[in-house]
């Protein structure tokens, strides 16, 4: 139960020691975790998990509050009071899970069955380990009468995966922010990488890109498919998609990504290290980027605001020239990007008055990167090193988006943590995979 231990260390006044026997705790932790995986919380069922969490927390004398925009999709808050000398710490996890295709599962997706050293089930990685860790942290802080120098707030939130109606973090932030206002927050979005049975890196999520999607809408003259016209909307759209799809947008590093590549270089093969170091120098960055674009697309995306064509829509018949054609671009902006000027730059690249850029409604607020020079970051780093001597701690910027965005937008320093897994675990059995599972020792 490593995560809870990190949390305890963070909340304890300097010098305090936790006298917790983790071996003894294992059974209880595993029970909560498996119980939570067994509760089917696909969107619309989150209140079931809230009821469970309330029973457990209140059974230990921790009062809870629930907040629901939709009664079936409640959020739960519990608070342990500190002495108020520091501002609160929020520990949160989402209760909902993504859908399942049962035929792809070798066993019950909501069974939390333990087999071959893994706990199998939807939510076993995303996000029930963090939920169970947070729950256990609250119970242990309470049972051990830990003197806290800041309030510790527990939040179980609904609707993270598909918050189309805003029942989860958006609802809590807009309607009940006072309940979750904190200096720091910890949630999913990080984790440890295991190689040859050893934890080699600890990723701490400190930044994420901002979705800034648009539609490209090309207009032209409609007509008969037997008569070629150069103002065909499809020709204009095709050219625009080609240009933006190949556009190498400007590269820019921030604190997180600079530290990330610097540290990654220290644990990489000489060849890779040279490439990561080359990124840090404007004179040599160009060639390194070109390589990453071909071979390490994830890293390439971390360097820039990215533009990826994802959808096309046009035409009603093989013999009809449509008057309109459109493409959707999934744009993921760097945290500090000026979106309006980025769109203006993109219009220059497209260079076609017949193609309009139409922004889609924002799904997350712009969120600044979390700072690395905080007490919280130093503690996360120190505890990682105590637990896994020799581990490299990497601050990381997600190319995706999470509920940390809403918290960062409110000024919280929000960090992503998570479970430990091998590369194979995360590639083939991780969040949103056909089959999800977690190595038992990780929980
Ligand atoms: Zn998640």
Short mmCIF file of C-alpha atoms and ligand atoms in Angstrom, two decimals:
data_model
loop_
_atom_site.label_atom_id
_atom_site.label_comp_id
_atom_site.label_asym_id
_atom_site.label_seq_id
_atom_site.Cartn_x
_atom_site.Cartn_y
_atom_site.Cartn_z
CA UNK A 1 0.00 0.00 0.00
CA UNK A 2 2.62 2.38 -1.12
CA UNK A 3 0.43 5.24 -2.26
CA UNK A 4 -1.28 5.62 1.10
CA UNK A 5 2.11 5.72 2.73
CA UNK A 6 3.13 8.61 0.54
CA UNK A 7 -0.04 10.44 1.50
CA UNK A 8 0.53 9.83 5.18
CA UNK A 9 4.00 11.20 5.01
CA UNK A 10 2.72 14.30 3.26
CA UNK A 11 0.07 15.03 5.83
CA UNK A 12 2.15 14.39 8.91
CA UNK A 13 3.97 17.23 10.61
CA UNK A 14 7.71 17.12 10.04
CA UNK A 15 9.42 14.47 12.11
CA UNK A 16 6.32 12.39 12.77
CA UNK A 17 6.56 8.70 11.93
CA UNK A 18 3.80 6.41 10.83
CA UNK A 19 3.77 3.25 12.90
CA UNK A 20 1.72 1.33 10.41
CA UNK A 21 2.28 -2.36 9.82
CA UNK A 22 1.73 -2.54 6.07
CA UNK A 23 1.90 -6.32 5.89
CA UNK A 24 -0.95 -6.47 8.32
CA UNK A 25 -2.91 -3.90 6.31
CA UNK A 26 -2.69 -5.78 3.03
CA UNK A 27 -5.81 -7.87 3.55
CA UNK A 28 -7.98 -4.88 4.36
CA UNK A 29 -6.65 -2.80 1.47
CA UNK A 30 -7.19 -5.62 -1.02
CA UNK A 31 -10.73 -6.10 0.25
CA UNK A 32 -11.74 -2.46 -0.34
CA UNK A 33 -10.08 -2.46 -3.72
CA UNK A 34 -11.78 -5.65 -4.89
CA UNK A 35 -15.15 -4.57 -3.48
CA UNK A 36 -14.88 -1.33 -5.47
CA UNK A 37 -13.95 -3.13 -8.69
CA UNK A 38 -16.94 -5.42 -8.17
CA UNK A 39 -19.31 -2.46 -8.11
CA UNK A 40 -20.23 -1.86 -11.76
CA UNK A 41 -19.89 1.90 -12.05
CA UNK A 42 -20.20 2.46 -15.74
CA UNK A 43 -21.56 6.00 -16.30
CA UNK A 44 -24.87 6.49 -14.53
CA UNK A 45 -24.14 4.11 -11.65
CA UNK A 46 -21.60 6.04 -9.59
CA UNK A 47 -23.90 6.43 -6.58
CA UNK A 48 -23.49 2.70 -5.89
CA UNK A 49 -19.82 3.28 -5.14
CA UNK A 50 -20.64 6.37 -3.10
CA UNK A 51 -22.97 4.32 -0.89
CA UNK A 52 -20.23 1.79 -0.30
CA UNK A 53 -17.64 4.46 0.52
CA UNK A 54 -20.04 6.18 2.89
CA UNK A 55 -20.66 2.94 4.80
CA UNK A 56 -16.93 2.30 5.18
CA UNK A 57 -15.96 5.85 6.14
CA UNK A 58 -18.86 6.37 8.55
CA UNK A 59 -18.23 2.93 10.02
CA UNK A 60 -14.92 4.36 11.17
CA UNK A 61 -16.49 7.57 12.43
CA UNK A 62 -15.58 9.80 9.46
CA UNK A 63 -18.58 11.94 8.48
CA UNK A 64 -19.38 12.22 4.78
CA UNK A 65 -21.39 14.54 2.55
CA UNK A 66 -22.79 13.77 -0.85
CA UNK A 67 -23.43 16.21 -3.66
CA UNK A 68 -25.45 15.13 -6.66
CA UNK A 69 -26.63 16.95 -9.72
CA UNK A 70 -28.00 13.60 -10.87
CA UNK A 71 -29.06 11.29 -7.99
CA UNK A 72 -27.56 8.25 -9.76
CA UNK A 73 -24.20 10.02 -10.19
CA UNK A 74 -23.36 11.40 -6.76
CA UNK A 75 -20.02 12.72 -5.51
CA UNK A 76 -18.83 12.12 -1.95
CA UNK A 77 -16.69 14.36 0.25
CA UNK A 78 -15.13 13.57 3.63
CA UNK A 79 -12.79 15.79 5.60
CA UNK A 80 -10.30 15.18 8.39
CA UNK A 81 -9.52 18.38 10.19
CA UNK A 82 -5.97 19.62 10.63
CA UNK A 83 -4.75 22.39 12.87
CA UNK A 84 -5.17 24.90 10.07
CA UNK A 85 -1.54 26.00 9.91
CA UNK A 86 -1.44 24.96 6.26
CA UNK A 87 -4.05 24.94 3.53
CA UNK A 88 -5.83 21.62 2.79
CA UNK A 89 -4.70 18.64 0.77
CA UNK A 90 -7.33 17.14 -1.53
CA UNK A 91 -7.08 13.47 -2.44
CA UNK A 92 -9.49 12.52 -5.18
CA UNK A 93 -10.36 9.68 -7.53
CA UNK A 94 -13.18 9.07 -9.94
CA UNK A 95 -15.67 6.30 -9.32
CA UNK A 96 -16.86 5.77 -12.90
CA UNK A 97 -15.33 3.33 -15.36
CA UNK A 98 -15.45 3.10 -19.15
CA UNK A 99 -17.62 0.53 -20.93
CA UNK A 100 -16.78 -3.13 -21.53
CA UNK A 101 -17.12 -5.57 -24.39
CA UNK A 102 -17.74 -8.72 -22.33
CA UNK A 103 -16.77 -11.06 -25.20
CA UNK A 104 -13.19 -9.72 -25.05
CA UNK A 105 -12.75 -10.67 -21.41
CA UNK A 106 -11.41 -14.08 -20.37
CA UNK A 107 -13.30 -13.68 -17.08
CA UNK A 108 -15.99 -11.58 -15.42
CA UNK A 109 -15.13 -7.87 -16.01
CA UNK A 110 -16.67 -7.00 -12.67
CA UNK A 111 -15.46 -10.04 -10.76
CA UNK A 112 -12.19 -8.59 -9.41
CA UNK A 113 -10.94 -12.15 -9.76
CA UNK A 114 -7.37 -12.81 -8.67
CA UNK A 115 -5.58 -14.97 -11.21
CA UNK A 116 -1.92 -15.31 -12.22
CA UNK A 117 -0.91 -12.63 -9.72
CA UNK A 118 -3.29 -10.00 -11.14
CA UNK A 119 -6.61 -8.58 -10.10
CA UNK A 120 -8.76 -8.49 -13.24
CA UNK A 121 -11.62 -6.12 -13.86
CA UNK A 122 -12.86 -2.89 -15.42
CA UNK A 123 -11.56 -0.10 -13.25
CA UNK A 124 -8.79 -2.27 -11.77
CA UNK A 125 -6.31 0.32 -13.12
CA UNK A 126 -8.50 3.32 -13.89
CA UNK A 127 -9.24 4.49 -11.26
CA UNK A 128 -10.13 2.18 -8.41
CA UNK A 129 -6.60 1.66 -7.06
CA UNK A 130 -6.35 5.39 -6.38
CA UNK A 131 -9.86 5.39 -4.93
CA UNK A 132 -9.01 2.49 -2.60
CA UNK A 133 -5.67 4.07 -1.63
CA UNK A 134 -7.38 7.34 -0.77
CA UNK A 135 -10.02 5.52 1.27
CA UNK A 136 -7.41 3.58 3.22
CA UNK A 137 -5.45 6.76 3.83
CA UNK A 138 -8.46 8.41 5.45
CA UNK A 139 -9.12 5.38 7.66
CA UNK A 140 -5.52 5.11 8.81
CA UNK A 141 -5.17 8.81 9.52
CA UNK A 142 -8.32 8.64 11.62
CA UNK A 143 -7.55 5.39 13.44
CA UNK A 144 -4.04 6.49 14.28
CA UNK A 145 -5.22 9.88 15.55
CA UNK A 146 -2.64 11.52 13.32
CA UNK A 147 -2.16 15.19 14.17
CA UNK A 148 -2.53 16.98 10.84
CA UNK A 149 -1.19 20.38 9.98
CA UNK A 150 -3.63 20.66 7.11
CA UNK A 151 -7.12 19.32 6.46
CA UNK A 152 -7.18 16.19 4.32
CA UNK A 153 -10.19 16.15 2.02
CA UNK A 154 -11.36 12.98 0.30
CA UNK A 155 -13.34 13.32 -2.92
CA UNK A 156 -14.92 10.47 -4.87
CA UNK A 157 -16.16 12.06 -8.08
CA UNK A 158 -18.48 10.80 -10.78
CA UNK A 159 -18.42 11.30 -14.52
CA UNK A 160 -14.71 11.68 -15.23
CA UNK A 161 -14.67 9.43 -18.28
CA UNK A 162 -17.66 10.97 -20.03
CA UNK A 163 -18.73 14.06 -18.18
CA UNK A 164 -21.03 15.29 -20.92
CA UNK A 165 -23.58 16.60 -18.44
CA UNK A 166 -21.05 17.98 -15.97
CA UNK A 167 -22.07 15.84 -12.99
CA UNK A 168 -18.62 15.34 -11.53
CA UNK A 169 -15.70 17.70 -11.24
CA UNK A 170 -17.43 20.50 -13.16
CA UNK A 171 -20.38 20.35 -10.78
CA UNK A 172 -18.16 20.26 -7.68
CA UNK A 173 -16.00 23.12 -8.89
CA UNK A 174 -18.87 25.34 -10.02
CA UNK A 175 -21.36 24.60 -7.20
CA UNK A 176 -19.44 23.35 -4.18
CA UNK A 177 -15.89 24.53 -4.55
CA UNK A 178 -15.65 25.46 -0.88
CA UNK A 179 -15.87 21.74 -0.05
CA UNK A 180 -12.79 20.84 -2.07
CA UNK A 181 -10.72 24.03 -2.00
CA UNK A 182 -7.12 23.03 -1.32
CA UNK A 183 -3.52 24.06 -1.83
CA UNK A 184 -2.54 20.67 -3.23
CA UNK A 185 -4.42 17.83 -4.84
CA UNK A 186 -3.37 14.29 -5.66
CA UNK A 187 -5.16 12.03 -8.09
CA UNK A 188 -4.62 9.69 -11.07
CA UNK A 189 -2.22 10.57 -13.86
CA UNK A 190 1.16 9.26 -12.76
CA UNK A 191 2.70 5.96 -11.78
CA UNK A 192 5.79 3.83 -11.56
CA UNK A 193 7.41 1.82 -14.35
CA UNK A 194 8.74 -1.62 -13.49
CA UNK A 195 11.60 -3.23 -15.41
CA UNK A 196 13.02 -6.64 -14.50
CA UNK A 197 10.97 -6.61 -11.31
CA UNK A 198 12.36 -3.27 -10.18
CA UNK A 199 10.79 0.17 -10.10
CA UNK A 200 12.98 2.32 -12.37
CA UNK A 201 10.97 5.48 -12.89
CA UNK A 202 8.30 7.27 -10.92
CA UNK A 203 6.19 9.52 -13.09
CA UNK A 204 4.45 12.38 -11.36
CA UNK A 205 1.86 14.13 -13.50
CA UNK A 206 2.50 17.86 -13.32
CA UNK A 207 1.02 19.20 -16.54
CA UNK A 208 -1.36 18.29 -19.31
CA UNK A 209 -2.28 19.56 -22.71
CA UNK A 210 -5.50 21.42 -23.32
CA UNK A 211 -7.99 20.11 -25.89
CA UNK A 212 -8.67 22.89 -28.40
CA UNK A 213 -10.43 21.06 -31.21
CA UNK A 214 -11.76 22.68 -34.35
CA UNK A 215 -13.73 21.89 -37.47
CA UNK A 216 -12.30 22.91 -40.82
CA UNK A 217 -15.19 23.86 -43.04
CA UNK A 218 -14.58 24.22 -46.76
CA UNK A 219 -17.22 25.73 -49.02
CA UNK A 220 -17.55 25.68 -52.80
CA UNK A 221 -20.06 25.43 -55.59
CA UNK A 222 -22.22 22.33 -55.79
CA UNK A 223 -22.84 20.66 -59.10
CA UNK A 224 -22.87 17.55 -61.25
CA UNK A 225 -20.17 15.00 -60.64
CA UNK A 226 -19.50 14.74 -64.38
CA UNK A 227 -18.22 18.35 -64.54
CA UNK A 228 -14.89 19.16 -62.85
CA UNK A 229 -14.66 22.46 -60.95
CA UNK A 230 -11.68 23.85 -59.10
CA UNK A 231 -13.91 25.39 -56.42
CA UNK A 232 -14.98 21.88 -55.31
CA UNK A 233 -15.11 22.00 -51.49
CA UNK A 234 -13.49 18.55 -51.26
CA UNK A 235 -10.39 19.67 -53.14
CA UNK A 236 -9.98 22.65 -50.83
CA UNK A 237 -10.58 20.60 -47.72
CA UNK A 238 -8.20 17.86 -48.85
CA UNK A 239 -5.41 20.37 -49.39
CA UNK A 240 -6.04 22.02 -46.02
CA UNK A 241 -6.02 18.70 -44.15
CA UNK A 242 -2.78 17.74 -45.86
CA UNK A 243 -1.12 21.02 -44.86
CA UNK A 244 -2.15 21.04 -41.21
CA UNK A 245 -1.56 17.31 -40.85
CA UNK A 246 2.06 17.75 -41.92
CA UNK A 247 2.60 21.09 -40.20
CA UNK A 248 5.47 20.94 -37.73
CA UNK A 249 4.08 23.32 -35.15
CA UNK A 250 6.60 25.32 -33.11
CA UNK A 251 8.41 23.43 -30.37
CA UNK A 252 8.42 24.86 -26.85
CA UNK A 253 9.61 23.37 -23.57
CA UNK A 254 8.19 24.14 -20.14
CA UNK A 255 9.56 23.33 -16.66
CA UNK A 256 8.00 19.90 -16.69
CA UNK A 257 9.07 18.81 -20.15
CA UNK A 258 12.57 20.25 -19.81
CA UNK A 259 13.12 18.38 -16.55
CA UNK A 260 11.50 15.28 -18.03
CA UNK A 261 13.83 15.04 -21.02
CA UNK A 262 16.87 16.01 -18.95
CA UNK A 263 16.19 13.21 -16.47
CA UNK A 264 15.13 10.73 -19.10
CA UNK A 265 18.51 11.25 -20.75
CA UNK A 266 20.25 10.17 -17.55
CA UNK A 267 18.64 6.71 -17.66
CA UNK A 268 18.60 6.13 -21.43
CA UNK A 269 21.00 4.38 -23.79
CA UNK A 270 23.76 6.73 -25.05
CA UNK A 271 22.06 7.09 -28.42
CA UNK A 272 18.70 8.05 -26.93
CA UNK A 273 20.31 10.26 -24.31
CA UNK A 274 22.09 12.24 -27.03
CA UNK A 275 18.77 12.79 -28.74
CA UNK A 276 16.95 13.94 -25.60
CA UNK A 277 19.81 16.27 -24.74
CA UNK A 278 19.77 17.60 -28.29
CA UNK A 279 16.19 18.74 -27.71
CA UNK A 280 17.36 21.04 -24.94
CA UNK A 281 19.60 22.97 -27.30
CA UNK A 282 17.91 25.13 -29.97
CA UNK A 283 20.85 24.50 -32.34
CA UNK A 284 20.33 20.75 -32.34
CA UNK A 285 16.64 20.41 -31.55
CA UNK A 286 15.46 20.32 -35.16
CA UNK A 287 17.00 17.01 -36.09
CA UNK A 288 16.08 15.37 -32.80
CA UNK A 289 12.47 16.39 -33.33
CA UNK A 290 12.44 14.90 -36.79
CA UNK A 291 13.54 11.58 -35.35
CA UNK A 292 10.90 11.67 -32.62
CA UNK A 293 8.22 12.44 -35.15
CA UNK A 294 8.99 9.17 -36.89
CA UNK A 295 9.87 6.98 -33.95
CA UNK A 296 8.63 8.41 -30.64
CA UNK A 297 5.37 10.18 -31.39
CA UNK A 298 4.38 10.52 -27.76
CA UNK A 299 7.57 12.43 -26.99
CA UNK A 300 7.14 14.49 -30.15
CA UNK A 301 3.68 15.54 -29.00
CA UNK A 302 5.01 16.64 -25.61
CA UNK A 303 7.11 19.28 -27.36
CA UNK A 304 4.33 21.20 -29.02
CA UNK A 305 0.71 21.98 -29.61
CA UNK A 306 -0.33 19.09 -31.83
CA UNK A 307 -2.79 18.99 -34.72
CA UNK A 308 -4.29 15.64 -35.70
CA UNK A 309 -7.04 15.23 -38.32
CA UNK A 310 -9.52 12.68 -36.95
CA UNK A 311 -12.82 12.93 -38.87
CA UNK A 312 -14.09 13.78 -42.36
CA UNK A 313 -17.61 14.54 -43.47
CA UNK A 314 -18.76 15.39 -46.98
CA UNK A 315 -20.97 14.34 -49.85
CA UNK A 316 -24.37 12.79 -50.46
CA UNK A 317 -23.80 10.83 -53.64
CA UNK A 318 -21.09 9.67 -56.03
CA UNK A 319 -22.42 12.00 -58.75
CA UNK A 320 -22.95 15.10 -56.59
CA UNK A 321 -20.34 17.79 -55.84
CA UNK A 322 -21.17 18.93 -52.30
CA UNK A 323 -21.16 22.63 -51.47
CA UNK A 324 -19.57 21.96 -48.08
CA UNK A 325 -17.01 19.56 -46.68
CA UNK A 326 -15.60 19.40 -43.20
CA UNK A 327 -12.83 17.82 -41.18
CA UNK A 328 -12.36 17.62 -37.42
CA UNK A 329 -8.93 18.37 -36.00
CA UNK A 330 -8.03 17.11 -32.54
CA UNK A 331 -5.78 19.92 -31.36
CA UNK A 332 -3.97 19.51 -28.03
CA UNK A 333 -2.44 22.74 -26.88
CA UNK A 334 0.52 23.28 -24.61
CA UNK A 335 -0.61 24.57 -21.20
CA UNK A 336 0.56 28.12 -21.96
CA UNK A 337 -0.60 28.28 -25.58
CA UNK A 338 -2.40 31.40 -26.80
CA UNK A 339 -5.13 29.58 -28.69
CA UNK A 340 -6.39 32.54 -30.69
CA UNK A 341 -2.97 33.27 -32.13
CA UNK A 342 -2.39 29.56 -32.73
CA UNK A 343 -5.56 29.40 -34.85
CA UNK A 344 -4.40 32.53 -36.70
CA UNK A 345 -1.06 30.84 -37.41
CA UNK A 346 -2.90 27.76 -38.64
CA UNK A 347 -5.01 29.88 -40.99
CA UNK A 348 -1.77 31.15 -42.57
CA UNK A 349 -0.58 27.57 -43.06
CA UNK A 350 -3.88 26.63 -44.73
CA UNK A 351 -3.77 29.81 -46.79
CA UNK A 352 -7.18 29.36 -48.35
CA UNK A 353 -10.09 31.80 -47.88
CA UNK A 354 -12.55 28.99 -48.74
CA UNK A 355 -11.59 27.06 -45.61
CA UNK A 356 -12.85 28.36 -42.26
CA UNK A 357 -11.57 27.31 -38.84
CA UNK A 358 -14.48 26.79 -36.47
CA UNK A 359 -13.53 26.08 -32.83
CA UNK A 360 -15.51 23.35 -31.06
CA UNK A 361 -16.81 23.99 -27.53
CA UNK A 362 -14.06 23.60 -24.92
CA UNK A 363 -14.28 20.45 -22.79
CA UNK A 364 -11.71 21.56 -20.20
CA UNK A 365 -10.51 24.94 -19.04
CA UNK A 366 -6.96 26.03 -19.89
CA UNK A 367 -4.80 24.87 -17.00
CA UNK A 368 -1.32 26.08 -16.11
CA UNK A 369 1.35 23.47 -15.39
CA UNK A 370 1.77 22.54 -11.74
CA UNK A 371 4.92 23.84 -10.10
CA UNK A 372 7.92 21.64 -9.35
CA UNK A 373 9.34 23.90 -6.61
CA UNK A 374 6.70 23.07 -3.99
CA UNK A 375 6.79 21.23 -0.67
CA UNK A 376 4.50 18.61 -2.20
CA UNK A 377 6.71 17.88 -5.17
CA UNK A 378 9.81 17.63 -2.97
CA UNK A 379 8.03 15.17 -0.68
CA UNK A 380 6.77 13.05 -3.58
CA UNK A 381 10.31 12.94 -4.90
CA UNK A 382 11.87 12.14 -1.52
CA UNK A 383 9.39 9.42 -0.62
CA UNK A 384 9.74 7.81 -4.06
CA UNK A 385 13.48 7.63 -3.49
CA UNK A 386 13.08 6.22 0.01
CA UNK A 387 10.74 3.53 -1.23
CA UNK A 388 12.62 2.66 -4.39
CA UNK A 389 16.28 3.55 -3.94
CA UNK A 390 17.83 4.59 -7.24
CA UNK A 391 14.49 5.41 -8.85
CA UNK A 392 14.36 8.35 -11.27
CA UNK A 393 11.49 10.70 -10.58
CA UNK A 394 10.10 12.20 -13.76
CA UNK A 395 7.65 15.08 -13.79
CA UNK A 396 5.45 14.41 -16.77
CA UNK A 397 3.08 16.21 -19.05
CA UNK A 398 0.17 14.15 -20.27
CA UNK A 399 -0.79 14.59 -23.92
CA UNK A 400 -4.34 13.73 -22.82
CA UNK A 401 -6.63 15.61 -20.45
CA UNK A 402 -7.88 14.95 -16.92
CA UNK A 403 -9.93 16.43 -14.10
CA UNK A 404 -6.73 18.02 -12.77
CA UNK A 405 -7.36 20.72 -15.38
CA UNK A 406 -10.39 22.05 -13.50
CA UNK A 407 -8.46 22.04 -10.21
CA UNK A 408 -5.38 23.70 -11.69
CA UNK A 409 -7.60 26.33 -13.25
CA UNK A 410 -8.74 27.12 -9.67
CA UNK A 411 -5.15 27.57 -8.58
CA UNK A 412 -4.52 24.16 -7.00
CA UNK A 413 -1.11 22.56 -7.40
CA UNK A 414 -2.36 19.22 -8.67
CA UNK A 415 -0.17 16.12 -9.02
CA UNK A 416 -0.87 12.81 -10.74
CA UNK A 417 0.17 9.56 -9.09
CA UNK A 418 -0.70 5.94 -9.77
CA UNK A 419 0.14 2.29 -9.62
CA UNK A 420 3.28 0.45 -10.68
CA UNK A 421 3.35 -1.62 -13.82
CA UNK A 422 5.52 -2.96 -16.58
CA UNK A 423 5.42 -1.55 -20.09
CA UNK A 424 3.44 -4.61 -21.16
CA UNK A 425 0.93 -4.04 -18.36
CA UNK A 426 0.25 -0.49 -19.44
CA UNK A 427 0.26 -1.20 -23.19
CA UNK A 428 -1.99 -4.23 -23.14
CA UNK A 429 -3.92 -4.21 -19.87
CA UNK A 430 -3.99 -0.56 -18.84
CA UNK A 431 -6.67 2.11 -18.63
CA UNK A 432 -9.43 1.69 -21.25
CA UNK A 433 -7.85 -1.49 -22.72
CA UNK A 434 -10.13 -4.30 -23.88
CA UNK A 435 -9.02 -6.15 -20.75
CA UNK A 436 -7.83 -4.32 -17.64
CA UNK A 437 -5.84 -5.83 -14.81
CA UNK A 438 -3.43 -4.81 -12.06
CA UNK A 439 -0.54 -6.78 -10.56
CA UNK A 440 -1.62 -7.62 -7.02
CA UNK A 441 1.57 -6.31 -5.37
CA UNK A 442 0.88 -2.94 -6.97
CA UNK A 443 -2.22 -2.38 -4.89
ZN1 LIG B 1 -9.19 7.67 -14.94
#
